[in-house]
Coordinates of C-alpha atoms (C1' of nucleotides) in Angstrom, one line a residue:
Chain A
M1 CA -0.9 -153.2 -10.0
V2 CA -0.2 -152.3 -6.4
G3 CA -1.2 -154.4 -3.5
E4 CA 1.3 -157.2 -3.0
Q5 CA 2.6 -158.0 0.5
T6 CA 5.4 -155.5 0.7
P7 CA 5.4 -152.1 -1.1
R8 CA 7.5 -152.0 -4.2
Y9 CA 9.7 -149.2 -3.0
H10 CA 10.6 -151.4 0.0
R11 CA 11.7 -154.2 -2.2
I12 CA 13.7 -151.8 -4.4
A13 CA 15.4 -150.4 -1.3
D14 CA 16.0 -154.0 -0.1
D15 CA 17.6 -154.9 -3.4
L16 CA 19.9 -151.9 -3.5
R17 CA 20.8 -152.3 0.2
G18 CA 21.8 -155.8 -0.6
Q19 CA 24.0 -154.7 -3.4
I20 CA 25.7 -152.2 -1.1
E21 CA 26.1 -154.7 1.7
R22 CA 27.5 -157.3 -0.6
G23 CA 30.0 -154.8 -2.0
E24 CA 28.6 -154.8 -5.5
L25 CA 28.2 -151.1 -5.0
K26 CA 31.3 -149.8 -3.3
P27 CA 31.6 -146.8 -1.0
G28 CA 31.9 -143.6 -3.0
E29 CA 30.5 -145.3 -6.1
Q30 CA 27.6 -143.6 -7.9
L31 CA 24.3 -145.4 -8.0
P32 CA 22.4 -145.7 -11.3
T33 CA 20.5 -142.5 -11.9
E34 CA 16.8 -142.3 -10.9
W35 CA 15.8 -142.5 -14.6
V36 CA 17.8 -145.7 -15.1
L37 CA 16.4 -147.2 -11.9
T38 CA 12.9 -146.3 -13.1
E39 CA 13.5 -148.4 -16.2
Q40 CA 15.3 -151.2 -14.4
Y41 CA 12.5 -151.8 -11.9
S42 CA 9.7 -150.8 -14.3
V43 CA 8.2 -148.3 -11.8
S44 CA 7.6 -144.6 -11.8
R45 CA 10.3 -142.1 -10.7
N46 CA 8.4 -141.3 -7.5
T47 CA 8.6 -144.9 -6.4
V48 CA 12.3 -145.0 -7.1
R49 CA 12.7 -141.8 -5.0
L50 CA 10.8 -143.4 -2.1
A51 CA 13.3 -146.2 -2.2
L52 CA 16.3 -143.9 -2.3
R53 CA 14.9 -141.8 0.5
R54 CA 14.7 -145.0 2.6
L55 CA 18.4 -145.7 2.0
T56 CA 19.2 -142.1 2.7
E57 CA 17.5 -142.4 6.1
E58 CA 19.5 -145.5 6.8
Q59 CA 22.7 -143.5 6.1
L60 CA 23.7 -145.8 3.3
I61 CA 23.7 -143.2 0.4
V62 CA 23.9 -139.5 -0.1
A63 CA 22.4 -137.5 -3.0
G64 CA 23.5 -134.2 -4.4
Q65 CA 21.4 -132.1 -6.6
G66 CA 22.9 -132.1 -10.1
R67 CA 25.5 -134.7 -9.2
G68 CA 23.9 -138.0 -8.5
S69 CA 23.5 -140.5 -5.6
F70 CA 26.5 -142.2 -4.1
V71 CA 27.2 -145.0 -1.7
R72 CA 28.2 -143.3 1.5
K73 CA 31.8 -143.6 2.7
R74 CA 31.9 -144.7 6.3
L75 CA 34.4 -142.4 8.0
P76 CA 36.0 -143.7 11.1
R77 CA 34.3 -142.0 14.0
A78 CA 36.1 -139.7 16.3
V79 CA 36.1 -140.8 19.9
W80 CA 35.5 -138.2 22.6
D81 CA 36.4 -139.3 26.1
W82 CA 34.3 -137.0 28.2
S83 CA 35.6 -138.4 31.5
Q84 CA 39.1 -137.2 30.4
L85 CA 38.3 -134.1 28.4
E86 CA 39.3 -131.0 30.3
S87 CA 41.2 -133.0 32.9
R88 CA 44.0 -130.8 34.2
S89 CA 46.6 -133.6 34.5
K90 CA 46.1 -134.6 30.9
H91 CA 47.1 -131.2 29.7
T92 CA 50.6 -130.9 31.2
S93 CA 52.3 -132.0 28.0
D94 CA 50.1 -130.0 25.8
A95 CA 49.6 -126.5 27.0
K96 CA 48.2 -125.2 23.8
G97 CA 44.8 -126.2 22.5
D98 CA 42.3 -128.7 24.0
Q99 CA 42.1 -132.5 23.9
W100 CA 39.9 -132.4 20.8
A101 CA 42.5 -130.5 18.8
S102 CA 45.2 -132.9 20.0
I103 CA 43.3 -136.0 19.0
V104 CA 42.6 -134.6 15.6
A105 CA 46.1 -133.5 15.1
E106 CA 47.4 -137.0 16.1
S107 CA 45.4 -138.6 13.3
G108 CA 47.2 -136.3 10.8
R109 CA 44.3 -134.0 10.1
Q110 CA 44.0 -130.3 10.6
P111 CA 41.8 -129.1 13.5
R112 CA 40.5 -125.6 13.5
Q113 CA 38.0 -123.6 15.5
E114 CA 35.9 -120.6 14.5
V115 CA 34.9 -118.6 17.6
T116 CA 32.4 -115.9 18.0
V117 CA 31.7 -114.2 21.4
S118 CA 28.5 -112.4 22.4
I119 CA 26.7 -111.3 25.5
R120 CA 23.1 -112.5 25.5
R121 CA 20.2 -113.5 27.6
P122 CA 20.5 -117.3 27.9
P123 CA 17.9 -119.8 26.6
A124 CA 15.6 -121.0 29.3
E125 CA 17.3 -124.4 29.6
V126 CA 20.7 -122.9 30.1
A127 CA 19.4 -120.3 32.6
Q128 CA 18.0 -123.1 34.7
Q129 CA 21.2 -125.0 34.7
L130 CA 23.2 -121.9 35.7
Q131 CA 20.6 -121.1 38.3
L132 CA 20.0 -117.7 36.7
D133 CA 16.9 -115.6 36.3
P134 CA 16.0 -116.1 32.6
E135 CA 14.3 -112.7 32.6
T136 CA 17.2 -110.6 33.6
A137 CA 20.4 -112.6 33.6
L138 CA 23.1 -112.1 31.0
T139 CA 25.6 -114.7 29.8
V140 CA 28.8 -114.5 27.8
V141 CA 28.3 -116.9 24.9
R142 CA 31.2 -118.5 23.1
E143 CA 30.0 -120.2 19.9
R144 CA 32.5 -122.5 18.3
V145 CA 32.4 -124.4 15.1
R146 CA 35.0 -127.1 15.2
L147 CA 36.4 -128.1 11.8
V148 CA 38.6 -130.9 10.6
D149 CA 40.4 -130.2 7.3
N150 CA 38.0 -127.3 6.9
E151 CA 35.0 -129.6 7.1
P152 CA 32.6 -128.7 10.0
Y153 CA 32.6 -131.4 12.6
A154 CA 30.8 -130.2 15.7
L155 CA 29.2 -127.2 17.2
A156 CA 30.2 -126.3 20.8
D157 CA 28.5 -123.3 22.5
S158 CA 29.6 -122.3 26.0
Y159 CA 27.6 -120.1 28.3
F160 CA 29.2 -118.3 31.3
P161 CA 27.4 -116.0 33.8
E162 CA 28.4 -112.6 32.7
E163 CA 29.3 -111.4 36.2
L164 CA 31.8 -114.2 36.6
V165 CA 33.9 -113.5 33.5
R166 CA 33.5 -109.7 33.1
G167 CA 36.7 -108.2 31.9
T168 CA 38.6 -111.5 31.4
P169 CA 40.1 -112.8 28.2
L170 CA 37.1 -115.1 27.9
M171 CA 35.3 -112.3 26.3
L172 CA 37.7 -112.0 23.4
P173 CA 36.8 -113.8 20.2
E174 CA 40.0 -115.8 20.2
D175 CA 41.0 -119.4 20.9
V176 CA 41.7 -119.2 24.6
S177 CA 42.0 -122.9 25.2
A178 CA 44.3 -123.5 28.1
P179 CA 45.4 -126.2 30.6
G180 CA 42.5 -127.0 32.9
G181 CA 40.0 -125.4 30.6
V182 CA 39.3 -121.8 29.8
L183 CA 37.8 -121.1 33.2
A184 CA 40.9 -122.0 35.1
S185 CA 42.8 -119.3 33.2
V186 CA 40.6 -116.7 34.9
G187 CA 40.8 -118.3 38.3
L188 CA 37.6 -120.3 38.3
I189 CA 38.1 -124.0 39.1
Q190 CA 35.5 -126.6 38.0
S191 CA 35.5 -129.5 40.4
H192 CA 32.7 -131.5 39.0
Y193 CA 30.6 -131.8 35.8
Q194 CA 27.2 -133.0 35.1
D195 CA 26.7 -134.2 31.6
E196 CA 23.4 -134.9 29.9
I197 CA 23.1 -136.5 26.4
T198 CA 20.0 -136.5 24.3
V199 CA 19.4 -137.6 20.7
R200 CA 17.3 -135.9 18.1
M201 CA 17.2 -134.8 14.5
P202 CA 19.0 -131.6 13.8
T203 CA 17.3 -128.3 13.4
R204 CA 17.5 -126.6 10.0
A205 CA 20.1 -124.2 11.3
E206 CA 22.3 -127.1 12.5
T207 CA 21.9 -128.9 9.2
E208 CA 23.3 -125.9 7.4
R209 CA 26.1 -125.0 9.8
L210 CA 27.3 -128.6 9.9
S211 CA 26.6 -129.5 6.2
L212 CA 24.7 -132.5 7.4
P213 CA 23.5 -135.1 4.9
T214 CA 19.7 -135.6 5.0
A215 CA 18.4 -137.6 7.9
T216 CA 21.6 -137.6 10.0
P217 CA 20.7 -137.5 13.7
V218 CA 22.7 -135.6 16.3
A219 CA 23.7 -136.1 19.9
V220 CA 23.3 -133.1 22.1
H221 CA 25.9 -133.2 24.8
Q222 CA 25.3 -130.7 27.6
R223 CA 28.0 -130.3 30.2
T224 CA 27.4 -128.2 33.3
G225 CA 30.6 -127.4 35.3
Y226 CA 30.4 -126.7 39.1
D227 CA 32.9 -125.3 41.5
S228 CA 33.6 -127.0 44.8
D229 CA 30.7 -125.2 46.5
G230 CA 28.3 -126.6 43.9
R231 CA 27.9 -123.3 42.2
P232 CA 27.4 -123.7 38.4
L233 CA 30.1 -121.9 36.4
R234 CA 29.4 -122.9 32.8
V235 CA 27.2 -124.7 30.5
M236 CA 28.6 -126.1 27.3
I237 CA 26.3 -127.6 24.6
T238 CA 28.0 -129.7 22.0
I239 CA 26.2 -130.8 18.8
L240 CA 27.7 -134.0 17.6
P241 CA 26.6 -135.4 14.2
G242 CA 25.8 -139.1 14.7
D243 CA 27.8 -140.2 11.7
R244 CA 31.1 -138.8 13.0
H245 CA 31.4 -139.3 16.7
V246 CA 31.6 -141.8 19.5
I247 CA 31.0 -140.5 23.1
R248 CA 33.1 -142.4 25.7
Y249 CA 33.1 -142.5 29.4
D250 CA 35.1 -144.4 31.9
V251 CA 33.1 -145.1 35.1
P252 CA 34.3 -146.6 38.3
A253 CA 31.8 -149.1 39.6
E254 CA 31.7 -147.7 43.1
Chain B
M1 CA 4.3 -122.2 -11.1
V2 CA 7.2 -123.6 -9.1
G3 CA 10.5 -121.8 -8.6
E4 CA 10.2 -119.3 -5.8
Q5 CA 12.9 -118.8 -3.3
T6 CA 11.8 -121.6 -0.9
P7 CA 9.9 -124.7 -1.9
R8 CA 6.2 -124.7 -1.2
Y9 CA 6.3 -127.7 1.0
H10 CA 8.9 -125.9 3.2
R11 CA 6.6 -123.0 3.7
I12 CA 3.7 -125.3 4.4
A13 CA 5.8 -127.1 7.0
D14 CA 6.9 -123.8 8.4
D15 CA 3.3 -122.6 8.7
L16 CA 2.1 -125.8 10.4
R17 CA 5.2 -125.8 12.7
G18 CA 4.4 -122.3 13.8
Q19 CA 0.8 -123.3 14.6
I20 CA 2.1 -126.1 16.8
E21 CA 4.7 -124.0 18.5
R22 CA 2.2 -121.3 19.2
G23 CA -0.2 -123.8 20.7
E24 CA -2.9 -123.3 18.1
L25 CA -2.5 -127.0 17.5
K26 CA -2.2 -128.7 20.8
P27 CA -0.4 -132.0 21.6
G28 CA -2.6 -134.9 20.8
E29 CA -4.8 -132.9 18.5
Q30 CA -5.5 -134.1 15.0
L31 CA -4.2 -132.1 12.1
P32 CA -6.4 -131.3 9.2
T33 CA -6.6 -134.2 6.8
E34 CA -4.2 -134.3 3.8
W35 CA -7.2 -133.6 1.6
V36 CA -8.2 -130.5 3.5
L37 CA -4.6 -129.2 3.6
T38 CA -4.5 -129.7 -0.2
E39 CA -7.4 -127.3 -0.5
Q40 CA -6.2 -124.9 2.2
Y41 CA -2.8 -124.4 0.5
S42 CA -3.9 -124.9 -3.1
V43 CA -1.3 -127.5 -3.7
S44 CA -1.3 -131.2 -4.7
R45 CA -1.5 -133.9 -2.2
N46 CA 2.1 -135.0 -2.8
T47 CA 3.3 -131.5 -1.8
V48 CA 1.2 -131.7 1.4
R49 CA 2.8 -135.1 2.1
L50 CA 6.3 -133.7 1.7
A51 CA 5.5 -131.0 4.2
L52 CA 4.0 -133.5 6.7
R53 CA 7.1 -135.8 6.2
R54 CA 9.3 -132.9 7.2
L55 CA 7.3 -132.4 10.4
T56 CA 7.4 -136.1 11.1
E57 CA 11.2 -136.1 10.8
E58 CA 11.3 -133.2 13.3
Q59 CA 9.3 -135.4 15.7
L60 CA 6.5 -132.8 15.8
I61 CA 3.7 -135.0 14.4
V62 CA 2.9 -138.7 14.0
A63 CA 0.7 -140.2 11.3
G64 CA -1.3 -143.5 11.5
Q65 CA -2.7 -145.1 8.4
G66 CA -6.5 -144.8 8.5
R67 CA -6.5 -142.6 11.6
G68 CA -5.0 -139.3 10.7
S69 CA -2.0 -137.1 11.7
F70 CA -1.6 -135.8 15.2
V71 CA 0.5 -133.4 17.1
R72 CA 2.9 -135.4 19.1
K73 CA 2.7 -135.5 22.8
R74 CA 6.0 -134.7 24.3
L75 CA 6.5 -137.3 27.0
P76 CA 8.9 -136.3 29.8
R77 CA 12.1 -138.0 29.0
A78 CA 13.4 -140.7 31.4
V79 CA 16.8 -139.8 32.8
W80 CA 19.3 -142.7 33.1
D81 CA 22.2 -141.8 35.3
W82 CA 24.9 -144.2 34.1
S83 CA 27.4 -143.1 36.6
Q84 CA 25.0 -144.4 39.3
L85 CA 23.4 -147.3 37.6
E86 CA 24.5 -150.6 39.0
S87 CA 26.3 -148.9 41.8
R88 CA 26.2 -151.3 44.8
S89 CA 25.7 -148.7 47.5
K90 CA 22.6 -147.4 45.8
H91 CA 20.9 -150.7 46.0
T92 CA 20.9 -151.3 49.7
S93 CA 17.4 -150.0 50.1
D94 CA 16.1 -151.7 47.0
A95 CA 17.2 -155.3 46.9
K96 CA 14.8 -156.3 44.1
G97 CA 15.0 -154.9 40.6
D98 CA 17.5 -152.5 39.1
Q99 CA 17.7 -148.7 39.2
W100 CA 15.7 -148.4 36.0
A101 CA 12.7 -150.3 37.5
S102 CA 12.9 -148.2 40.6
I103 CA 12.9 -144.9 38.7
V104 CA 9.9 -145.9 36.6
A105 CA 8.0 -147.2 39.6
E106 CA 8.6 -143.9 41.5
S107 CA 7.0 -142.0 38.7
G108 CA 3.9 -144.1 39.2
R109 CA 4.2 -146.2 36.1
Q110 CA 4.6 -149.9 35.7
P111 CA 8.0 -151.3 34.7
R112 CA 8.3 -154.7 33.2
Q113 CA 11.0 -156.7 31.4
E114 CA 10.8 -159.5 29.0
V115 CA 13.9 -161.6 29.1
T116 CA 15.1 -164.3 26.7
V117 CA 18.4 -166.1 27.2
S118 CA 20.4 -167.9 24.6
I119 CA 23.9 -169.1 23.9
R120 CA 25.4 -167.7 20.8
R121 CA 28.5 -166.7 19.0
P122 CA 28.9 -163.0 19.7
P123 CA 28.8 -160.3 17.0
A124 CA 32.3 -159.2 16.0
E125 CA 32.1 -156.0 17.9
V126 CA 31.2 -157.7 21.2
A127 CA 33.8 -160.4 20.7
Q128 CA 36.4 -157.7 20.4
Q129 CA 35.3 -155.9 23.6
L130 CA 35.3 -159.2 25.5
Q131 CA 38.7 -160.1 24.1
L132 CA 37.2 -163.3 22.7
D133 CA 37.9 -165.2 19.5
P134 CA 35.0 -164.4 17.3
E135 CA 35.4 -167.7 15.4
T136 CA 35.1 -170.1 18.3
A137 CA 33.9 -168.2 21.5
L138 CA 30.5 -168.6 22.9
T139 CA 28.6 -166.0 24.9
V140 CA 25.5 -166.2 27.0
V141 CA 23.1 -163.5 25.7
R142 CA 20.4 -162.0 27.8
E143 CA 18.0 -160.0 25.6
R144 CA 15.7 -157.8 27.4
V145 CA 12.9 -155.6 26.3
R146 CA 12.1 -153.0 28.9
L147 CA 8.5 -151.8 29.0
V148 CA 6.7 -149.1 30.7
D149 CA 3.0 -149.5 31.1
N150 CA 3.3 -152.3 28.5
E151 CA 4.9 -149.9 26.0
P152 CA 8.3 -150.9 24.8
Y153 CA 10.9 -148.4 26.0
A154 CA 14.3 -149.7 25.4
L155 CA 16.3 -152.8 24.4
A156 CA 19.1 -154.0 26.6
D157 CA 21.2 -157.0 25.4
S158 CA 23.9 -158.3 27.7
Y159 CA 26.7 -160.7 26.6
F160 CA 28.7 -162.8 29.0
P161 CA 31.6 -165.1 28.2
E162 CA 30.0 -168.5 28.4
E163 CA 32.8 -170.0 30.5
L164 CA 32.3 -167.4 33.2
V165 CA 28.7 -167.9 33.9
R166 CA 28.2 -171.6 33.1
G167 CA 25.8 -173.2 35.4
T168 CA 24.7 -170.0 37.2
P169 CA 21.3 -168.5 37.5
L170 CA 22.3 -166.0 34.8
M171 CA 21.4 -168.7 32.3
L172 CA 17.8 -168.9 33.4
P173 CA 15.3 -166.7 31.5
E174 CA 14.2 -164.9 34.6
D175 CA 14.6 -161.5 36.0
V176 CA 17.7 -162.0 38.1
S177 CA 18.4 -158.3 38.8
A178 CA 20.2 -158.1 42.2
P179 CA 22.1 -155.7 44.3
G180 CA 25.4 -154.9 42.7
G181 CA 24.2 -156.2 39.3
V182 CA 23.5 -159.6 38.1
L183 CA 27.2 -160.6 37.9
A184 CA 27.8 -159.9 41.6
S185 CA 25.2 -162.6 42.4
V186 CA 27.5 -165.2 40.9
G187 CA 30.6 -163.9 42.5
L188 CA 32.0 -161.7 39.7
I189 CA 32.7 -158.1 40.7
Q190 CA 32.9 -155.4 38.1
S191 CA 35.2 -152.7 39.3
H192 CA 35.1 -150.4 36.3
Y193 CA 33.1 -149.7 33.2
Q194 CA 33.8 -148.3 29.8
D195 CA 30.8 -146.8 28.1
E196 CA 30.5 -145.8 24.4
I197 CA 27.6 -143.9 23.0
T198 CA 26.8 -143.6 19.3
V199 CA 23.8 -142.2 17.5
R200 CA 22.1 -143.5 14.4
M201 CA 18.8 -144.3 12.8
P202 CA 17.3 -147.6 14.0
T203 CA 17.3 -150.7 12.0
R204 CA 14.0 -152.1 10.8
A205 CA 14.1 -154.8 13.5
E206 CA 14.5 -152.1 16.2
T207 CA 11.8 -150.0 14.7
E208 CA 9.4 -153.0 15.0
R209 CA 10.5 -154.1 18.5
L210 CA 10.2 -150.6 19.9
S211 CA 7.2 -149.4 17.9
L212 CA 9.2 -146.4 16.9
P213 CA 7.6 -143.5 15.0
T214 CA 9.1 -142.8 11.6
A215 CA 12.5 -141.0 11.7
T216 CA 13.2 -141.4 15.4
P217 CA 16.9 -141.7 16.0
V218 CA 18.3 -144.0 18.7
A219 CA 21.3 -143.8 21.0
V220 CA 23.3 -147.0 21.3
H221 CA 24.8 -147.3 24.7
Q222 CA 27.5 -149.9 25.0
R223 CA 28.8 -150.7 28.5
T224 CA 31.8 -153.0 29.0
G225 CA 32.3 -154.1 32.6
Y226 CA 35.8 -155.1 33.8
D227 CA 37.0 -156.7 37.0
S228 CA 39.8 -155.3 39.1
D229 CA 42.4 -157.1 36.9
G230 CA 41.1 -155.4 33.8
R231 CA 39.4 -158.5 32.4
P232 CA 36.2 -157.8 30.6
L233 CA 33.2 -159.6 32.1
R234 CA 30.3 -158.3 30.2
V235 CA 29.1 -156.2 27.4
M236 CA 25.6 -154.6 27.6
I237 CA 24.2 -152.9 24.6
T238 CA 21.2 -150.7 25.2
I239 CA 19.1 -149.2 22.5
L240 CA 17.5 -145.9 23.7
P241 CA 14.9 -144.2 21.5
G242 CA 15.9 -140.5 21.3
D243 CA 12.4 -139.3 22.1
R244 CA 12.2 -141.0 25.4
H245 CA 15.6 -140.8 27.1
V246 CA 18.2 -138.6 28.6
I247 CA 21.6 -140.1 29.4
R248 CA 23.3 -138.5 32.4
Y249 CA 26.8 -138.7 33.8
D250 CA 28.4 -137.2 36.9
V251 CA 32.1 -136.6 36.3
P252 CA 34.6 -135.4 38.8
A253 CA 36.9 -132.9 37.2
E254 CA 40.1 -134.5 38.5
Chain C
dA1 C1' -19.5 -147.9 4.6
dA2 C1' -16.9 -143.8 5.1
dG3 C1' -12.8 -141.6 5.9
dT4 C1' -7.9 -141.6 6.4
dG5 C1' -3.1 -142.1 5.3
dG6 C1' 0.0 -145.3 2.2
dT7 C1' 1.4 -146.5 -2.3
dC8 C1' 1.8 -145.6 -7.2
dT9 C1' 1.6 -143.5 -12.0
dA10 C1' 3.0 -140.5 -15.9
dG11 C1' 3.9 -136.8 -16.8
dA12 C1' 6.3 -131.5 -16.2
dC13 C1' 9.6 -127.7 -15.2
dC14 C1' 13.4 -126.0 -12.1
dA15 C1' 18.1 -125.7 -9.8
dC16 C1' 22.4 -127.2 -9.7
dC17 C1' 26.8 -129.4 -11.3
dC18 C1' 30.2 -130.5 -14.5
dA19 C1' 32.4 -130.9 -18.9
Chain D
dG1 C1' 24.5 -127.6 -22.7
dG2 C1' 23.5 -131.9 -21.1
dG3 C1' 22.5 -134.6 -17.2
dT4 C1' 21.3 -135.0 -12.5
dG5 C1' 18.4 -134.7 -8.5
dG6 C1' 14.6 -131.4 -6.5
dT7 C1' 10.0 -129.9 -6.7
dC8 C1' 5.2 -130.2 -8.3
dT9 C1' 0.8 -131.7 -10.5
dA10 C1' -3.6 -134.4 -10.9
dG11 C1' -5.1 -138.1 -10.9
dA12 C1' -5.8 -143.6 -9.1
dC13 C1' -6.4 -147.6 -6.1
dC14 C1' -5.1 -150.0 -1.6
dA15 C1' -4.9 -150.8 3.5
dC16 C1' -6.3 -149.7 7.7
dT17 C1' -9.3 -147.6 11.3
dT18 C1' -13.6 -146.2 13.0
dC19 C1' -18.4 -146.2 13.1

DNA sequence: AAGTGGTCTAGACCACCCA
DNA sequence: GGGTGGTCTAGACCACTTC
């Protein structure tokens, strides 16, 4: 009853995927319930669930306990231009808030940030980037949840060496975005960034904080800012859900 | 028998994850078989499989039919510096091959590329980037599989407007990497790139071509090259498995 | 041939959402 | 309260790897 060429749940997934791609199942529309699919395909419920899991992993559907499974709405992705973000000249016309908030506001949606500030020993990776001793050094950590229309959109955690920002407004749990970045407001000028982007599945904590659908990968964007002497001033780690973001860079060829 | 606070398979996954993180299960080591885990935790095999699937999605283990489940070896990720890649000045000492091949060779491993060339109508997204009519335009497509020690590592597909490269060596299915990039060798100078990075789960075709473990996300890196007049010359789309790569950029702050 | 993970069945109760 | 997906059981046979 089992061994054909391809597993049954593959073929069920292929069939449903085709219906979605051909538009017979439209974005936002509810799929048949698992029980109905069980009857339609004459298989057990577990087999149906394997097929649905496959589609979930492909970002085609989302399931909610007690609600049903739905064809996923493809939101337009937000574009973050990291070669422009935090550029001083781009902020002359917009002294309040950062580029992210501006972009969101322009598209008619409500940006908001929740900020918490603490002083902590940094994670090993951050300590290395900041050239600090991971055993003894302290960092001021600004953890931000960026929300659009009250939906969590990204996590952005910044780490500053504690000695650099002691006694500055950076240590207040408020939105201190400013022209040239928050560091410029306390007299520290970043002249150069190094960005590193990695891709992975989210941790469970990130899944919760970002309300991520199952099997949504995230980009981890780590930006280290240096002053003109090459001294690291800050590490910012941004968690960008893959379904909501495009990362852009403009690069001169020489 | 069921409803505690957290599902059983969560706690089994947490337990095994802890063993891996504490080093009690070492990279490369085989996990107990599903049958043994069934007895150890006094649960059914399906519950064990749910726990193992969780760890698979977190990239901690890999399973092979007929072989067993193993703690994943964390390969050092390859760093691609896209603000340096294809820079002409960086190639003076290395006339043969691109920066990617150089980096791999320096780490003592064998780089190799498989190239196939065809002339095709471009996908809609590429046509838009190249400012071509998707109905009529033709592009020369160079599809590359980049391998390290004969293991597939990344896919890199380049699209050139057919009229720009007609009759040049670009249309030969050989490795034509050259100082300043392949386009420079036929007299076309890219003065500026626009890069866009997105994150998603791989398609089934990509999973096969890259031999990806289950639930490995990929970064899609799309680079559009422009000449000094702002005319697009090329689109390169690179598929980077998340477990093997770091994308790096150096960005001047102003 | 033995052992492993992959697929599949036919049930059951639980947790959550919505009318 | 009724319906949905989430978790779980106790079996079975298949496909692949290894010996």
